[in-house]
Tab-separated table of C-alpha atoms in Angstrom:
chain	number	residue	atom	x	y	z
A	292	MET	CA	9.976	23.367	-16.590
A	293	ARG	CA	6.112	23.655	-18.176
A	294	PHE	CA	5.362	26.312	-20.726
A	295	ASP	CA	2.332	27.832	-21.810
A	296	LEU	CA	1.736	28.274	-24.669
A	297	VAL	CA	-0.457	31.754	-23.620
A	298	ASP	CA	2.692	32.837	-22.069
A	299	LEU	CA	4.672	32.955	-24.230
A	300	GLN	CA	2.205	34.569	-26.658
A	301	LEU	CA	2.145	36.937	-24.175
A	302	PHE	CA	5.666	37.778	-23.363
A	303	ILE	CA	6.221	38.129	-27.671
A	304	ALA	CA	3.300	40.482	-27.530
A	305	VAL	CA	5.259	42.627	-24.878
A	306	THR	CA	9.020	42.465	-26.234
A	307	GLU	CA	7.066	43.280	-30.171
A	308	ALA	CA	4.983	45.992	-28.310
A	309	ARG	CA	8.059	47.354	-25.504
A	310	SER	CA	4.568	47.619	-22.808
A	311	ILE	CA	3.407	45.035	-20.503
A	312	THR	CA	-0.098	47.273	-20.853
A	313	ALA	CA	-0.104	46.766	-24.675
A	314	GLY	CA	1.127	43.594	-24.963
A	315	ALA	CA	-1.372	42.319	-22.560
A	316	LEU	CA	-3.716	44.042	-25.116
A	317	ARG	CA	-3.002	42.474	-28.168
A	318	ALA	CA	-3.106	38.919	-26.559
A	319	HIS	CA	-6.724	39.982	-25.153
A	320	LEU	CA	-6.100	39.069	-21.271
A	321	ALA	CA	-6.184	41.905	-18.445
A	322	LEU	CA	-2.889	43.900	-17.506
A	323	ALA	CA	-3.057	42.333	-14.037
A	324	SER	CA	-3.265	38.848	-15.538
A	325	ALA	CA	-0.477	39.497	-17.856
A	326	SER	CA	1.768	41.442	-15.274
A	327	ALA	CA	1.189	38.236	-13.396
A	328	ARG	CA	1.776	35.802	-16.101
A	329	ILE	CA	5.267	37.685	-16.772
A	330	LYS	CA	6.557	37.170	-13.414
A	331	GLY	CA	5.586	33.895	-13.004
A	332	LEU	CA	7.497	32.927	-15.916
A	333	GLU	CA	10.883	35.203	-14.518
A	334	ALA	CA	10.358	33.392	-11.313
A	335	ALA	CA	9.640	29.864	-13.111
A	336	LEU	CA	12.962	30.202	-14.852
A	337	GLY	CA	14.757	32.276	-12.030
A	338	VAL	CA	16.373	35.038	-13.827
A	339	ALA	CA	14.700	38.839	-15.407
A	340	LEU	CA	13.148	38.771	-18.926
A	341	LEU	CA	12.213	41.943	-19.181
A	342	LYS	CA	13.897	45.303	-18.382
A	343	ARG	CA	11.548	47.576	-16.809
A	344	GLY	CA	11.481	51.196	-17.085
A	345	ARG	CA	10.009	54.654	-17.150
A	346	ARG	CA	9.017	54.292	-20.836
A	347	GLY	CA	8.108	50.607	-21.140
A	348	VAL	CA	9.917	47.180	-21.203
A	349	GLU	CA	12.751	45.723	-22.958
A	350	PRO	CA	14.037	42.196	-22.838
A	351	THR	CA	17.034	41.115	-21.186
A	352	ALA	CA	19.237	39.128	-22.715
A	353	ALA	CA	17.650	35.721	-21.432
A	354	GLY	CA	14.848	37.305	-22.928
A	355	GLU	CA	15.933	38.062	-26.523
A	356	SER	CA	17.082	34.176	-26.015
A	357	LEU	CA	13.292	32.829	-24.843
A	358	LEU	CA	12.196	35.478	-27.613
A	359	ASP	CA	13.931	33.544	-29.977
A	360	HIS	CA	12.762	30.102	-29.170
A	361	ALA	CA	9.546	31.599	-28.216
A	362	ARG	CA	8.738	32.450	-31.818
A	363	ILE	CA	9.797	28.762	-33.255
A	364	ILE	CA	7.887	27.114	-31.161
A	365	LEU	CA	4.711	28.829	-32.024
A	366	HIS	CA	5.809	28.760	-35.554
A	367	ASN	CA	5.523	25.075	-35.105
A	368	VAL	CA	2.800	24.486	-33.398
A	369	GLU	CA	0.741	26.488	-36.287
A	370	MET	CA	2.446	24.427	-38.828
A	371	MET	CA	1.476	20.992	-36.814
A	372	ARG	CA	-1.920	22.612	-36.810
A	373	GLY	CA	-1.905	22.970	-40.353
A	374	ASP	CA	-0.346	19.906	-40.909
A	375	LEU	CA	-3.413	17.662	-38.842
A	376	ALA	CA	-5.767	19.213	-40.578
A	377	ALA	CA	-5.108	18.934	-43.547
A	378	TYR	CA	-4.690	15.246	-42.847
A	379	ALA	CA	-8.291	15.096	-41.739
A	380	THR	CA	-10.015	17.092	-43.576
A	381	GLY	CA	-8.160	15.452	-46.669
A	382	ALA	CA	-6.517	17.935	-48.163
A	383	LYS	CA	-2.462	18.469	-49.316
A	384	ALA	CA	0.535	19.139	-47.053
A	385	SER	CA	1.884	22.313	-47.944
A	386	VAL	CA	5.499	23.382	-47.525
A	387	HIS	CA	6.619	27.451	-47.670
A	388	LEU	CA	9.331	28.146	-49.250
A	389	LEU	CA	10.666	31.518	-49.502
A	390	ALA	CA	12.945	32.634	-52.696
A	391	ASN	CA	14.868	35.216	-54.443
A	392	THR	CA	13.673	36.306	-57.852
A	393	SER	CA	16.375	34.888	-59.774
A	394	GLY	CA	15.599	30.943	-57.696
A	395	LEU	CA	11.952	32.163	-58.543
A	396	SER	CA	11.827	32.729	-61.846
A	397	GLU	CA	14.893	30.664	-63.557
A	398	TYR	CA	16.088	27.234	-61.045
A	399	LEU	CA	13.191	26.690	-59.186
A	400	PRO	CA	10.350	25.812	-61.558
A	401	LYS	CA	12.036	22.356	-62.856
A	402	ALA	CA	12.401	20.916	-59.690
A	403	LEU	CA	9.424	21.869	-58.095
A	404	ALA	CA	7.430	20.850	-60.814
A	405	ALA	CA	9.359	17.320	-60.468
A	406	PHE	CA	9.003	17.016	-56.951
A	407	LEU	CA	5.006	17.675	-57.688
A	408	ARG	CA	4.925	15.238	-59.533
A	409	GLU	CA	6.582	13.130	-57.456
A	410	HIS	CA	4.457	13.871	-54.682
A	411	PRO	CA	0.707	14.373	-55.382
A	412	ASP	CA	0.129	14.786	-50.931
A	413	ILE	CA	2.089	17.634	-51.553
A	414	ASN	CA	1.742	21.759	-52.107
A	415	VAL	CA	4.382	24.033	-52.435
A	416	ASP	CA	3.836	27.898	-51.307
A	417	VAL	CA	6.696	30.391	-53.301
A	418	GLU	CA	7.293	33.224	-52.043
A	419	GLU	CA	9.504	35.858	-53.429
A	420	ARG	CA	11.155	37.960	-50.828
A	421	GLU	CA	14.867	39.772	-51.119
A	422	SER	CA	18.237	37.241	-49.949
A	423	THR	CA	18.739	39.345	-46.604
A	424	ASP	CA	15.047	39.007	-45.846
A	425	ILE	CA	15.051	35.125	-46.346
A	426	ALA	CA	18.184	34.889	-44.309
A	427	THR	CA	16.215	36.990	-41.110
A	428	ALA	CA	13.244	35.147	-41.815
A	429	ILE	CA	14.731	31.274	-41.390
A	430	ALA	CA	16.977	32.930	-38.323
A	431	THR	CA	13.778	34.026	-37.002
A	432	GLY	CA	11.722	31.306	-37.257
A	433	VAL	CA	8.621	33.119	-39.730
A	434	ALA	CA	9.896	30.520	-42.864
A	435	ASP	CA	11.209	26.645	-42.680
A	436	LEU	CA	12.872	26.902	-45.527
A	437	GLY	CA	14.675	29.400	-48.167
A	438	PHE	CA	16.754	30.178	-51.467
A	439	ALA	CA	18.448	32.487	-51.767
A	440	ALA	CA	22.520	33.989	-52.485
A	441	GLU	CA	24.333	32.538	-49.739
A	442	HIS	CA	26.838	35.606	-49.070
A	443	ALA	CA	23.259	36.944	-47.371
A	444	LEU	CA	23.289	33.583	-44.774
A	445	GLN	CA	24.492	33.783	-41.313
A	446	ASP	CA	26.315	31.526	-40.695
A	447	ASN	CA	24.347	29.759	-38.422
A	448	LEU	CA	21.847	28.479	-40.505
A	449	GLU	CA	22.465	25.159	-42.174
A	450	ARG	CA	22.651	25.444	-46.140
A	451	PHE	CA	24.097	23.748	-49.354
A	452	LEU	CA	24.876	25.175	-52.325
A	453	PHE	CA	22.181	24.712	-55.279
A	454	CYS	CA	23.814	26.332	-58.066
A	455	GLU	CA	25.814	29.681	-59.363
A	456	ASP	CA	23.538	32.558	-60.270
A	457	ARG	CA	25.041	34.841	-62.152
A	458	LEU	CA	24.274	38.446	-63.797
A	459	VAL	CA	25.201	39.966	-66.520
A	460	LEU	CA	24.602	43.101	-68.395
A	461	VAL	CA	22.460	42.549	-71.647
A	462	ALA	CA	22.356	45.080	-74.804
A	463	ALA	CA	21.074	45.198	-77.864
A	464	ARG	CA	24.023	43.555	-80.382
A	465	ARG	CA	24.318	46.760	-82.186
A	466	GLY	CA	23.814	49.062	-79.652
A	467	ALA	CA	26.680	51.620	-78.095
A	468	LEU	CA	28.201	48.441	-76.203
A	469	ALA	CA	28.288	46.129	-79.804
A	470	GLY	CA	31.702	44.580	-79.102
A	471	ARG	CA	31.742	44.682	-74.870
A	472	ARG	CA	32.786	41.556	-73.332
A	473	GLN	CA	33.076	41.895	-70.135
A	474	ILE	CA	32.110	45.897	-67.583
A	475	ASP	CA	32.298	47.849	-64.861
A	476	PHE	CA	29.104	48.858	-63.761
A	477	ARG	CA	29.862	52.359	-62.849
A	478	GLU	CA	30.232	52.793	-66.591
A	479	VAL	CA	26.745	51.912	-67.427
A	480	SER	CA	25.366	53.449	-64.681
A	481	ALA	CA	23.952	56.401	-65.970
A	482	CYS	CA	22.387	54.316	-69.651
A	483	ASP	CA	18.747	53.726	-69.806
A	484	PHE	CA	17.790	50.843	-68.794
A	485	VAL	CA	14.909	48.120	-68.731
A	486	GLY	CA	14.296	46.311	-65.212
A	487	LEU	CA	12.269	44.849	-62.979
A	488	THR	CA	9.170	46.096	-61.064
A	489	ASN	CA	10.302	47.872	-57.799
A	490	SER	CA	8.887	45.295	-55.512
A	491	THR	CA	11.257	42.369	-56.826
A	492	ALA	CA	13.843	40.991	-54.762
A	493	LEU	CA	15.843	41.248	-57.396
A	494	ALA	CA	15.463	45.102	-58.647
A	495	LEU	CA	16.075	46.154	-54.925
A	496	HIS	CA	19.229	44.342	-55.079
A	497	ILE	CA	20.325	46.076	-58.371
A	498	ALA	CA	19.062	49.178	-56.723
A	499	ARG	CA	21.227	49.032	-53.312
A	500	HIS	CA	24.805	47.765	-55.519
A	501	ALA	CA	23.706	51.277	-57.891
A	502	ALA	CA	23.316	53.715	-54.971
A	503	ARG	CA	26.586	52.624	-53.306
A	504	LEU	CA	27.596	53.648	-56.858
A	505	GLY	CA	26.494	56.913	-55.472
A	506	ALA	CA	24.091	56.039	-58.598
A	507	ARG	CA	20.435	56.344	-59.235
A	508	LEU	CA	19.188	54.023	-62.574
A	509	ARG	CA	17.037	55.531	-64.596
A	510	PHE	CA	14.650	53.048	-65.957
A	511	ARG	CA	12.737	53.518	-69.418
A	512	ALA	CA	10.075	50.724	-68.589
A	513	ARG	CA	9.964	48.285	-65.799
A	514	LEU	CA	8.127	44.206	-66.863
A	515	ARG	CA	7.527	41.702	-64.577
A	516	ASP	CA	9.454	38.944	-66.405
A	517	PHE	CA	12.838	38.380	-67.930
A	518	ASP	CA	11.910	37.448	-71.505
A	519	ALA	CA	9.928	40.943	-71.879
A	520	ILE	CA	12.915	43.196	-70.435
A	521	CYS	CA	15.196	41.022	-73.074
A	522	GLN	CA	12.815	42.129	-76.098
A	523	MET	CA	12.852	45.379	-74.586
A	524	VAL	CA	16.528	45.753	-74.635
A	525	ALA	CA	16.469	43.186	-78.429
A	526	ALA	CA	14.980	46.501	-79.088
A	527	ASP	CA	17.570	49.234	-77.566
A	528	VAL	CA	14.782	50.583	-75.612
A	529	GLY	CA	17.667	50.098	-72.852
A	530	ILE	CA	20.136	48.268	-71.116
A	531	ALA	CA	19.331	45.990	-68.368
A	532	VAL	CA	20.812	43.500	-65.409
A	533	VAL	CA	19.545	39.948	-65.725
A	534	PRO	CA	20.829	36.270	-64.608
A	535	GLU	CA	22.676	34.564	-66.919
A	536	ALA	CA	20.837	31.699	-67.613
A	537	ALA	CA	17.626	34.112	-68.510
A	538	ALA	CA	20.497	35.649	-70.660
A	539	ARG	CA	21.457	32.699	-72.561
A	540	ARG	CA	17.716	31.345	-72.861
A	541	CYS	CA	16.724	34.599	-74.412
A	542	ALA	CA	20.071	35.441	-76.422
A	543	GLY	CA	18.543	32.338	-78.623
A	544	SER	CA	15.949	34.021	-80.065
A	545	MET	CA	16.919	37.813	-79.891
A	546	PRO	CA	19.484	40.017	-81.052
A	547	ILE	CA	21.061	40.530	-78.038
A	548	MET	CA	23.955	40.271	-75.984
A	549	MET	CA	25.751	39.787	-72.906
A	550	ILE	CA	28.168	41.389	-71.224
A	551	ARG	CA	30.199	40.274	-68.075
A	552	ILE	CA	29.765	42.433	-64.859
A	553	ARG	CA	33.689	42.503	-63.219
A	554	ASP	CA	31.927	44.075	-60.078
A	555	SER	CA	31.572	41.187	-57.190
A	556	TRP	CA	27.999	41.576	-56.489
A	557	ALA	CA	26.966	40.090	-59.870
A	558	ASN	CA	28.656	36.966	-59.041
A	559	ARG	CA	26.385	35.075	-56.899
A	560	LYS	CA	25.798	31.548	-55.766
A	561	LEU	CA	22.202	30.184	-54.472
A	562	ALA	CA	21.597	28.273	-51.458
A	563	ILE	CA	18.511	26.701	-49.574
A	564	CYS	CA	18.898	26.939	-46.227
A	565	ALA	CA	16.934	26.438	-43.421
A	566	ARG	CA	17.404	26.351	-39.503
A	567	SER	CA	18.112	23.024	-38.754
A	568	PHE	CA	17.295	20.601	-41.769
A	569	LYS	CA	16.762	17.687	-39.415
A	570	SER	CA	13.841	19.400	-37.520
A	571	LEU	CA	11.764	20.401	-40.234
A	572	PRO	CA	8.742	18.628	-40.388
A	573	ARG	CA	8.289	15.867	-42.975
A	574	PRO	CA	6.910	17.324	-46.446
A	575	ALA	CA	9.724	19.835	-45.778
A	576	LYS	CA	12.553	17.695	-45.621
A	577	GLN	CA	11.270	15.523	-48.386
A	578	LEU	CA	11.526	18.614	-50.731
A	579	VAL	CA	14.651	19.289	-49.557
A	580	GLU	CA	15.696	15.578	-50.265
A	581	HIS	CA	14.776	16.042	-53.654
A	582	LEU	CA	16.566	20.222	-54.498
A	583	ARG	CA	19.803	18.023	-53.011
A	584	GLU	CA	19.746	16.108	-55.892
A	585	ALA	CA	18.713	18.305	-58.368
A	586	ALA	CA	21.266	21.293	-57.170
A	587	GLN	CA	24.072	22.146	-59.465
A	588	CYS	CA	27.080	23.032	-57.516
């Protein structure tokens, strides 16, 4: 059984557009040629891949399976082309890693710096995403490696724990919450907050859980990093939710206090994840082994 990459690209285009006509256009093929290729795929596999109706097409169960595999195959082909092109031009190999806000700002920099020193022939491209988005991207083959909250990962993803990432409330030492050691988030949902910009993964995570309490947090300021946020908190502009590691670091030089959040969503474990660690490209495998050794769990 042979698969043509053009057929796989066409099948992805057709299923995403829910139309053979629109899929053919995306794949730069004539409608007749596209229709013949889809029928040829179905004949070769001996199973219907699409349900055809008046409003277009949608994949059958077999079609959904082919779609998952096709995306992974084409992603791997692009990775292969990129790696080989890098060798041909003398450029460095590259690893694409998705990470949530805490991982990107608090836990990855030190580990990645050590890895890059040891592997001068490898670059690491880190992209910030929310943990649930990272899980989806890894599951669908869009990216090779993820660094995300463990609870957001599907059971079929391979993973290993890297560290614990407790979120805490930080407040001015002489503010209204002075003396508190722990708190339910509902108690402070009506307070003034200082937080990360809307586009960050952690800001979305906090907003989602506030919404489940029926609250919409009121922000006096939104900033790009935890140190700046803690400086605002120290000036009693508002309170903030930050990773415990960032809070401890800032508390050493700023008049802020940490308060434990009793809600379960504030207690997270971060994990390195992939569809299959064995099937990763060699540079990604090297990064995985380095992160295993650097893991704090």
